[in-house]
PDB file of C-alpha atoms and ligand atoms in Angstrom:
ATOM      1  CA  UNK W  87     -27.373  16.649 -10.537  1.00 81.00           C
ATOM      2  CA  UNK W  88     -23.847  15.774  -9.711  1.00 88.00           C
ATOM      3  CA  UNK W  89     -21.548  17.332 -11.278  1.00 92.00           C
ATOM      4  CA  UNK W  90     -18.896  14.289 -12.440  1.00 94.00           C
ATOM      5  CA  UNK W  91     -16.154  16.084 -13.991  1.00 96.00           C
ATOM      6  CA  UNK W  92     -15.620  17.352 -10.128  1.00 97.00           C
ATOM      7  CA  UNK W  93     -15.750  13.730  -8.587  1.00 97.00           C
ATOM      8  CA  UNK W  94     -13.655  12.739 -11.726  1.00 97.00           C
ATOM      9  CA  UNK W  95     -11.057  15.654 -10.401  1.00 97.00           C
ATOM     10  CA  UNK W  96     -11.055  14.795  -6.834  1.00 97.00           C
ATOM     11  CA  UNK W  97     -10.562  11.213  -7.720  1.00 97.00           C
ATOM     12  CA  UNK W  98      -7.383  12.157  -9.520  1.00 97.00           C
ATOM     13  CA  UNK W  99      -6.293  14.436  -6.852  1.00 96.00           C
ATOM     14  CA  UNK W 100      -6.649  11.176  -4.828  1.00 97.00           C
ATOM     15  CA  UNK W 101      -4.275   8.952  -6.929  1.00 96.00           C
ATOM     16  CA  UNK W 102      -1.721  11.619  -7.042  1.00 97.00           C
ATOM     17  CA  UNK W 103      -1.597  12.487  -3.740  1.00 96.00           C
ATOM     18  CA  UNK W 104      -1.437   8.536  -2.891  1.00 97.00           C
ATOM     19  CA  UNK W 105      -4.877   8.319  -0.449  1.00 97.00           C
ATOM     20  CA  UNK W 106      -6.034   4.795  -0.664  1.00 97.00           C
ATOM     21  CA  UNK W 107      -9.197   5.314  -2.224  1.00 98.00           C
ATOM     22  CA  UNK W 108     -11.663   2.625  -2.780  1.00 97.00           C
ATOM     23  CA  UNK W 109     -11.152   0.640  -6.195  1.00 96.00           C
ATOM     24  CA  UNK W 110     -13.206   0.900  -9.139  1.00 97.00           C
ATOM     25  CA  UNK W 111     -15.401  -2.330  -9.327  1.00 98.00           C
ATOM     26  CA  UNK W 112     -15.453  -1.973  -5.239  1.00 98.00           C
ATOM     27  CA  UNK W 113     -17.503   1.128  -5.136  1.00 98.00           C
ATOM     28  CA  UNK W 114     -19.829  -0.555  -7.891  1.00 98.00           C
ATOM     29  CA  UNK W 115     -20.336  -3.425  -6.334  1.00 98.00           C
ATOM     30  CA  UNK W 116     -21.344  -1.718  -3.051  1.00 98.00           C
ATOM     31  CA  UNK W 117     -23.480   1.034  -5.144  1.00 98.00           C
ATOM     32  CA  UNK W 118     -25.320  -2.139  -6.231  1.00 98.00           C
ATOM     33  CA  UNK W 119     -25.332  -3.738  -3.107  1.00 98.00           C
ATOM     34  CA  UNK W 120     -26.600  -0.301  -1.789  1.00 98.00           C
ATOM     35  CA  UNK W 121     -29.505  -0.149  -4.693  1.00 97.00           C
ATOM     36  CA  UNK W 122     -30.275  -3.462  -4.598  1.00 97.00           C
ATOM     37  CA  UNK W 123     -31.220  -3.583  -0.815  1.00 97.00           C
ATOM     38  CA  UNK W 124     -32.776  -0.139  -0.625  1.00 96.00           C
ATOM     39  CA  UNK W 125     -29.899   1.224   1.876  1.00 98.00           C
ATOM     40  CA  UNK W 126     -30.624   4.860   2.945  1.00 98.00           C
ATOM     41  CA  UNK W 127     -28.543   5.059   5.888  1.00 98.00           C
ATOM     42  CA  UNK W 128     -24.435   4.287   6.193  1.00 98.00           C
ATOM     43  CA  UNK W 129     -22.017   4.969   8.355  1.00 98.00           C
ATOM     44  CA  UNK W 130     -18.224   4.899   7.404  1.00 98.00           C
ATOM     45  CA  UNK W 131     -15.387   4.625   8.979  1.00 98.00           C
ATOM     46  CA  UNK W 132     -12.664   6.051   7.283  1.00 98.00           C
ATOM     47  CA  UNK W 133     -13.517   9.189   5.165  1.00 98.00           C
ATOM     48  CA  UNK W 134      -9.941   9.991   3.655  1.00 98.00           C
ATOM     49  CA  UNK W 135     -11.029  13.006   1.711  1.00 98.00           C
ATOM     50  CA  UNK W 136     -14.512  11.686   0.677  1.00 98.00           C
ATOM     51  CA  UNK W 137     -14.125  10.130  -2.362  1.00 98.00           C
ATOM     52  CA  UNK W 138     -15.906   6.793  -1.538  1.00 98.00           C
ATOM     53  CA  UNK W 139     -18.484   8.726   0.647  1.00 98.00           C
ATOM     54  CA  UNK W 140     -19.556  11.220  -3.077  1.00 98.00           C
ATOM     55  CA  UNK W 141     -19.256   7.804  -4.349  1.00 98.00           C
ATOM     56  CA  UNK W 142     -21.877   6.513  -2.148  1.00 98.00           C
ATOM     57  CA  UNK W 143     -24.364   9.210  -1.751  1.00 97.00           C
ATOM     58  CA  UNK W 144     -24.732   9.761  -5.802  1.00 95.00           C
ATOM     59  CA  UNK W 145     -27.046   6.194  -5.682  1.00 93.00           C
ATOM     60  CA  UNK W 146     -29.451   7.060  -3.915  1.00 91.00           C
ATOM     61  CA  UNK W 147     -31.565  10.658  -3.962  1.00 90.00           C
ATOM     62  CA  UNK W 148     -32.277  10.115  -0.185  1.00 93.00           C
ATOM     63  CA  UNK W 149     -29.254   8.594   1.392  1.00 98.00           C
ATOM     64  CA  UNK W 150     -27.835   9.735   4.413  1.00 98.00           C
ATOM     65  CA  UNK W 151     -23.846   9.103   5.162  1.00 98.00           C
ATOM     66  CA  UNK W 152     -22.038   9.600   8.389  1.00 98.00           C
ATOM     67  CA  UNK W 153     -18.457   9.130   7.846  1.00 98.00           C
ATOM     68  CA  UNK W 154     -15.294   9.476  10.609  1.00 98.00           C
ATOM     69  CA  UNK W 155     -12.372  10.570   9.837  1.00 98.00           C
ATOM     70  CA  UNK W 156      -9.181  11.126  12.663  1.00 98.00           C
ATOM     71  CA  UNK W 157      -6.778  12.698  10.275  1.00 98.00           C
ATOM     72  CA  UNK W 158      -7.295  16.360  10.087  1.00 98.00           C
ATOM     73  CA  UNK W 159      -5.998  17.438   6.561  1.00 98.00           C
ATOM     74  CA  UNK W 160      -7.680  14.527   5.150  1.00 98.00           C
ATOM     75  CA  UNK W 161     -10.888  15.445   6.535  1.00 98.00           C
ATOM     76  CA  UNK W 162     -10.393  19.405   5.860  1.00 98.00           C
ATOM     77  CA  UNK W 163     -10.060  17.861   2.568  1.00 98.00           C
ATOM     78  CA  UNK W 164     -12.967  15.598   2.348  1.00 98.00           C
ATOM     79  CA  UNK W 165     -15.224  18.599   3.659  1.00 98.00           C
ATOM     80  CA  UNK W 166     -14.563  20.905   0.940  1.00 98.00           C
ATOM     81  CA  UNK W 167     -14.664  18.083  -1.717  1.00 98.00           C
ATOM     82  CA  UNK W 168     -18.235  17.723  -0.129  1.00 98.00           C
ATOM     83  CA  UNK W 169     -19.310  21.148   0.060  1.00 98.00           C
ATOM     84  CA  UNK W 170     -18.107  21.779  -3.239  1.00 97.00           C
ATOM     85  CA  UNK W 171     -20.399  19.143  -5.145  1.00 97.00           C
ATOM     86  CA  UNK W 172     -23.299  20.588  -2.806  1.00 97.00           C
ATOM     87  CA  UNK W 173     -23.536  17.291  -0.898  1.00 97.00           C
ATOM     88  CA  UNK W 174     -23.222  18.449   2.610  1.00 95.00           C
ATOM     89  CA  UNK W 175     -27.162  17.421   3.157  1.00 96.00           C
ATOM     90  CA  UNK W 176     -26.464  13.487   2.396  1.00 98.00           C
ATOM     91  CA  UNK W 177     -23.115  13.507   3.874  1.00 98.00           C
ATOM     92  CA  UNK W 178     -22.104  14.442   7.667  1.00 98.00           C
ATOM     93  CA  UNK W 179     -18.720  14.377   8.169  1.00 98.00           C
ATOM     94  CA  UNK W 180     -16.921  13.987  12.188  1.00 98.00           C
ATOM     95  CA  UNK W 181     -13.511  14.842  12.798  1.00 98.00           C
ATOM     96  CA  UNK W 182     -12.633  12.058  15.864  1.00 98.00           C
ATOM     97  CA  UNK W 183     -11.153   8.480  15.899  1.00 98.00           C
ATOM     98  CA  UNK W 184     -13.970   6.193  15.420  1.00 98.00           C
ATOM     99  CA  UNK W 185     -12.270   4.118  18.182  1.00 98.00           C
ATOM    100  CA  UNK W 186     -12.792   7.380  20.387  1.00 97.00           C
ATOM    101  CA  UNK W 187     -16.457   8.302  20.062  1.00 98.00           C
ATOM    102  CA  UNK W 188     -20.121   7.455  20.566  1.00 97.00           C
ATOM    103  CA  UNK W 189     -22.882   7.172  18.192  1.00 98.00           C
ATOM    104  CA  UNK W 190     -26.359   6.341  18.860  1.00 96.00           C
ATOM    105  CA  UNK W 191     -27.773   6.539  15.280  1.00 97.00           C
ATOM    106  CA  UNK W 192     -28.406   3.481  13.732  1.00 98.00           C
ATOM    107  CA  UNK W 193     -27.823   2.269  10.184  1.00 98.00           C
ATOM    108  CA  UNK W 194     -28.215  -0.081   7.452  1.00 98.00           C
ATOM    109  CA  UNK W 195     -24.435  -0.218   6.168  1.00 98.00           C
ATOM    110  CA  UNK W 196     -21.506  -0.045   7.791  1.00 98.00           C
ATOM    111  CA  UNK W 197     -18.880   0.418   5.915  1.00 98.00           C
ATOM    112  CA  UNK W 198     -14.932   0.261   7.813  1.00 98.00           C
ATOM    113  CA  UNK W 199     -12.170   1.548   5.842  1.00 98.00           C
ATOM    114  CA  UNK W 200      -9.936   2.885   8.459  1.00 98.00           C
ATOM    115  CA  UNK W 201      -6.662   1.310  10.079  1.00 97.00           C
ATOM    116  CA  UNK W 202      -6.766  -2.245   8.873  1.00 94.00           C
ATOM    117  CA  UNK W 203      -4.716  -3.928  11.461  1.00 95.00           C
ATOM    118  CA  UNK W 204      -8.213  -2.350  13.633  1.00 97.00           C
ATOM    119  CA  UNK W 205     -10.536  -4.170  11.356  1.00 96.00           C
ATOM    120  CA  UNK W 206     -11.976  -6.666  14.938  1.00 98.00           C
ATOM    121  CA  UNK W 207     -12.557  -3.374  17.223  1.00 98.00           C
ATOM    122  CA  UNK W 208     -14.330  -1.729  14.691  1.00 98.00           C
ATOM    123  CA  UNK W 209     -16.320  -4.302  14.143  1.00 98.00           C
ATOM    124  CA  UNK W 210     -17.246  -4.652  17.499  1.00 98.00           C
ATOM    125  CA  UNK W 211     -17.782  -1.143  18.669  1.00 98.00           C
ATOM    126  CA  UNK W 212     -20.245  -0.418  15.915  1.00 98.00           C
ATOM    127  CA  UNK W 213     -22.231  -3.441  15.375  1.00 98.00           C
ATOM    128  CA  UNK W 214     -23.969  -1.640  18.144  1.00 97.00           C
ATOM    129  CA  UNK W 215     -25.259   0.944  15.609  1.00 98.00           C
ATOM    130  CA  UNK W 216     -26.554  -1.639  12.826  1.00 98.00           C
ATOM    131  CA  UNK W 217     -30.148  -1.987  11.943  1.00 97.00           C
ATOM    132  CA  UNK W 218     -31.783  -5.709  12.481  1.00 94.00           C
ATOM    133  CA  UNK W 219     -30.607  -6.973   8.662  1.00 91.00           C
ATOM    134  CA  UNK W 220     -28.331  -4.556   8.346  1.00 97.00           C
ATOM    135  CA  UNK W 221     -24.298  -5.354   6.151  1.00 98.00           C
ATOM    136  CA  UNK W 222     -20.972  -4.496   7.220  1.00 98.00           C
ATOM    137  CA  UNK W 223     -18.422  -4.206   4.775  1.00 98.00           C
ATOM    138  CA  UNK W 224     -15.046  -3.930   5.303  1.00 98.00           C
ATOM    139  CA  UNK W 225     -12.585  -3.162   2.357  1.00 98.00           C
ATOM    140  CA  UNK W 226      -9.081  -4.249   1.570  1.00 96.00           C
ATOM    141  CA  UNK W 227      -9.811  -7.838   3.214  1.00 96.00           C
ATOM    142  CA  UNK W 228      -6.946  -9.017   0.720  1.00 94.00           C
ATOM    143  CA  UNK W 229      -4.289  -6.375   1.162  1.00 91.00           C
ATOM    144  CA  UNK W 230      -2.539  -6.264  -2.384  1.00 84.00           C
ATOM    145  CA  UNK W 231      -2.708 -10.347  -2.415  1.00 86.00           C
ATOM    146  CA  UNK W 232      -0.485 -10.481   0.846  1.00 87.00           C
ATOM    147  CA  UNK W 233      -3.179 -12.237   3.493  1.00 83.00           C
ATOM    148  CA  UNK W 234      -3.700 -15.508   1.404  1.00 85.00           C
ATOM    149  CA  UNK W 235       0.711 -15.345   2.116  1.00 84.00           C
ATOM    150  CA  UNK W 236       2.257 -17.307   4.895  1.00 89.00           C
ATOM    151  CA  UNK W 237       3.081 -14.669   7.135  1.00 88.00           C
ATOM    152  CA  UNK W 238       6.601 -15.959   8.024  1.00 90.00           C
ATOM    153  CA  UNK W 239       7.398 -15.126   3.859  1.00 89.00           C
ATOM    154  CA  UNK W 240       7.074 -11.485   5.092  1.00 89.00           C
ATOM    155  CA  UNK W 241      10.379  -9.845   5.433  1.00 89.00           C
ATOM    156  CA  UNK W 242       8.968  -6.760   7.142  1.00 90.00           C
ATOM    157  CA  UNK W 243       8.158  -7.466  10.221  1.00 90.00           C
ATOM    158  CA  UNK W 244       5.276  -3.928  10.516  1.00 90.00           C
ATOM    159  CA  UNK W 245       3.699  -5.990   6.904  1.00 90.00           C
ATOM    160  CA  UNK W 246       3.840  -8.840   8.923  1.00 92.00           C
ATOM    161  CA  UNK W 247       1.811  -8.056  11.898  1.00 91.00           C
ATOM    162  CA  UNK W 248      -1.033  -6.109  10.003  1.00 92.00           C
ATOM    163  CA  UNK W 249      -1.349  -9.430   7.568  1.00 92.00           C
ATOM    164  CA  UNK W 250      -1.760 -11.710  10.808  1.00 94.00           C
ATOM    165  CA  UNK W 251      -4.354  -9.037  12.132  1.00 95.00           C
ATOM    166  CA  UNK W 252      -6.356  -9.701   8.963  1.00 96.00           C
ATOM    167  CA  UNK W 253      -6.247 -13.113   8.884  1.00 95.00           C
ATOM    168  CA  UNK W 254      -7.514 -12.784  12.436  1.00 96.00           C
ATOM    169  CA  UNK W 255     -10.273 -10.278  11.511  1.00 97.00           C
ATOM    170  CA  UNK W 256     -11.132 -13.011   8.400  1.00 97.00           C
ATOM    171  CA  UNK W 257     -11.222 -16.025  11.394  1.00 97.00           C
ATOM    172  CA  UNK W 258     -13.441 -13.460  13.326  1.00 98.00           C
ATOM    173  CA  UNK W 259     -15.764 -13.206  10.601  1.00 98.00           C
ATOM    174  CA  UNK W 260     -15.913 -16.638  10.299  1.00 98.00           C
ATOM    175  CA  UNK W 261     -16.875 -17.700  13.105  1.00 98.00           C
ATOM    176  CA  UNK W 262     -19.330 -15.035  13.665  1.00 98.00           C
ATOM    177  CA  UNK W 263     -22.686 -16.473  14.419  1.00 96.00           C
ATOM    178  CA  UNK W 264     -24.421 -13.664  14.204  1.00 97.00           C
ATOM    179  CA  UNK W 265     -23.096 -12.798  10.856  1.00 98.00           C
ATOM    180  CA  UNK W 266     -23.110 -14.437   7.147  1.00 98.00           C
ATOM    181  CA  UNK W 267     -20.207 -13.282   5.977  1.00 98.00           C
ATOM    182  CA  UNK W 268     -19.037 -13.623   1.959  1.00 98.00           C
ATOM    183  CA  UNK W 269     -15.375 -13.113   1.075  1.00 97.00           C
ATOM    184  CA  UNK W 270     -15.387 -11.447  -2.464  1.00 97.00           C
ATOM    185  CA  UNK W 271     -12.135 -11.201  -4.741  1.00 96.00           C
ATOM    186  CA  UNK W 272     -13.301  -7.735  -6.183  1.00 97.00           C
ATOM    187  CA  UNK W 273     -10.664  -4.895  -5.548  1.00 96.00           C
ATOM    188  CA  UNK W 274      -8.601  -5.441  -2.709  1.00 96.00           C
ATOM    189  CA  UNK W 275     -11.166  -7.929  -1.149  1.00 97.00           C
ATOM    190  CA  UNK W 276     -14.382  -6.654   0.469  1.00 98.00           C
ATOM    191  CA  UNK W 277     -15.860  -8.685   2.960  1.00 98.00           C
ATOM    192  CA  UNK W 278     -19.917  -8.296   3.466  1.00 98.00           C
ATOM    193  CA  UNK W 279     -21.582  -9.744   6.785  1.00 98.00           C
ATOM    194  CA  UNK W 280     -25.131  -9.589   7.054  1.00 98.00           C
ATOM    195  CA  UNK W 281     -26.870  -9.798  10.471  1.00 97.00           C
ATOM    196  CA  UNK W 282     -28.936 -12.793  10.846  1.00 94.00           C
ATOM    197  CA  UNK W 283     -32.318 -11.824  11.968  1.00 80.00           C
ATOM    198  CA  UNK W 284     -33.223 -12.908  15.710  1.00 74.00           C
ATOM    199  CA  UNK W 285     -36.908 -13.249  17.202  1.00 67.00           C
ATOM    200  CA  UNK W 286     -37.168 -10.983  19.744  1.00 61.00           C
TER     201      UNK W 286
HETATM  202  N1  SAH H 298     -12.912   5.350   2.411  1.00 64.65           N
HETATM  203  C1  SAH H 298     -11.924   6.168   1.712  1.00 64.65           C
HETATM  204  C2  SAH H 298     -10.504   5.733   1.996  1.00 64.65           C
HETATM  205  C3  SAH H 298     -10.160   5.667   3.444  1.00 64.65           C
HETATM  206  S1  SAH H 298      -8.404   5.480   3.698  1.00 64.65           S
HETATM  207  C4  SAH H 298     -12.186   6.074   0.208  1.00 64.65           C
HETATM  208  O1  SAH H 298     -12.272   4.940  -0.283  1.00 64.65           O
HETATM  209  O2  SAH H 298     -12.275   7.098  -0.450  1.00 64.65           O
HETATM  210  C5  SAH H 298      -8.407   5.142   5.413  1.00 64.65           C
HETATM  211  C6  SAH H 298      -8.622   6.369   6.280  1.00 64.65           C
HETATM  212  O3  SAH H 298      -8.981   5.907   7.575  1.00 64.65           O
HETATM  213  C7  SAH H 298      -7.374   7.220   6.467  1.00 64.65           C
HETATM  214  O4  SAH H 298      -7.635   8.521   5.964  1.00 64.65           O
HETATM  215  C8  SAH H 298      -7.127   7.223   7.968  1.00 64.65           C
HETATM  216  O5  SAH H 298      -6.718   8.487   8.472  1.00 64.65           O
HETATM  217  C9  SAH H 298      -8.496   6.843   8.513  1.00 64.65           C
HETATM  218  N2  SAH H 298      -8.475   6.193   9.824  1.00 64.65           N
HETATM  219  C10 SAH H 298      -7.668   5.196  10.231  1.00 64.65           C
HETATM  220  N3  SAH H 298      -7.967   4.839  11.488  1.00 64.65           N
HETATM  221  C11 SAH H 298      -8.996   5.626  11.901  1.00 64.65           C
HETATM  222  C12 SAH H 298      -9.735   5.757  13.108  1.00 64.65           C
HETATM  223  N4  SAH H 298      -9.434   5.012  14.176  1.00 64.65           N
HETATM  224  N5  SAH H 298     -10.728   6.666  13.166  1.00 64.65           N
HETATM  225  C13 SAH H 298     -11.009   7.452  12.100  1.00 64.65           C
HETATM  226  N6  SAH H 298     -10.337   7.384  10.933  1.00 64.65           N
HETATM  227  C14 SAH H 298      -9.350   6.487  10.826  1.00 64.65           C
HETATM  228 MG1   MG H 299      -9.962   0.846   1.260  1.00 64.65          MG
END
């Protein structure tokens, strides 16, 4: 059993120390998306100190969770958060940039949480490593209500740039063939393609 007053503490820890954790009715959604579809494999991009990765691996008694993270407090962090709530079997944790490395695995989710104006080249690097059927999410797809703005309403011109690189992931998406891809207001956005299934 987990034990919840931990994940309730490292949560906190999270909020105070202002890492971008996922959002409440984000993490349920994909905890139901992960249930409902029978997911025991995801890889995530982004770890920050592991919050959404405990999240994650408490649904399911036999998931398995590889999750990247380039920052090496945060991921220092995220690897005693795991080892503390005795998760270290369901989650494997790399210290790299996931633009960086190779995997071979392959899983059912992909999950990319990392650098958001990076959103297309993650996309595209590990879409290599999804099962036939397999869901990419990617969170934060609304950025605090800023990518539905006209970007030339955006006084600072950094805020700017990574809302036009979301719009362009969002276009990307779109016109992804390969992909169905839902837009979902929940959180700060989520977006969840699903490979289309090809005869081989
Ligand atoms: N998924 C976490 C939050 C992740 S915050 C949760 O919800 O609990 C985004 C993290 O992505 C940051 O910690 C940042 O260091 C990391 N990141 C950004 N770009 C990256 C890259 N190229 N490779 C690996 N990690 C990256
Ligand atoms: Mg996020």
């Amino acid at each position: 059993m987990v034990d919840y007053k931990i994940v309730k503490e490292i949560k906190d820890n999270a909020i105070k120390d202002k890492v971008p954790i996922i959002n409440d009715d984000s993490i349920s959604y994909i905890n139901k998306y992960i249930k409902d579809n029978n997911i025991k494999t995801v890889l995530e991009i982004g770890t920050a100190i592991g919050y959404s990765a405990i999240m994650m691996s408490i649904v399911n008694p036999d998931i398995k969770i590889v999750s990247i993270e380039r920052d090496q407090d945060r991921y220092m962090q995220a690897l005693k958060n795991v080892k503390k709530l005795d998760l270290d079997k369901k989650i494997e944790l790399i210290y790299n940039d996931a633009l960086n490395m190779y995997l071979d695995e392959k899983f059912d989710l992909i999950f990319i949480d990392a650098a958001k104006s990076q959103s297309i080249n993650f996309f595209e690097k590990y879409e290599n490593n999804l099962n036939d059927k397999g869901t990419i999410i990617t969170d934060n797809i609304e950025f605090h209500g800023l990518v539905k703005e006209d970007p030339s309403n955006i006084d600072s011109r950094d805020l700017r740039g990574l809302v036009i690189k979301i719009q362009n992931y969002i276009e990307f998406l779109k016109e992804n063939k390969n992909y169905d891809t839902e837009f979902l207001s929940i959180g700060d956005g989520l977006s969840v393609s699903v490979k289309k299934w090809k005869e081989r």
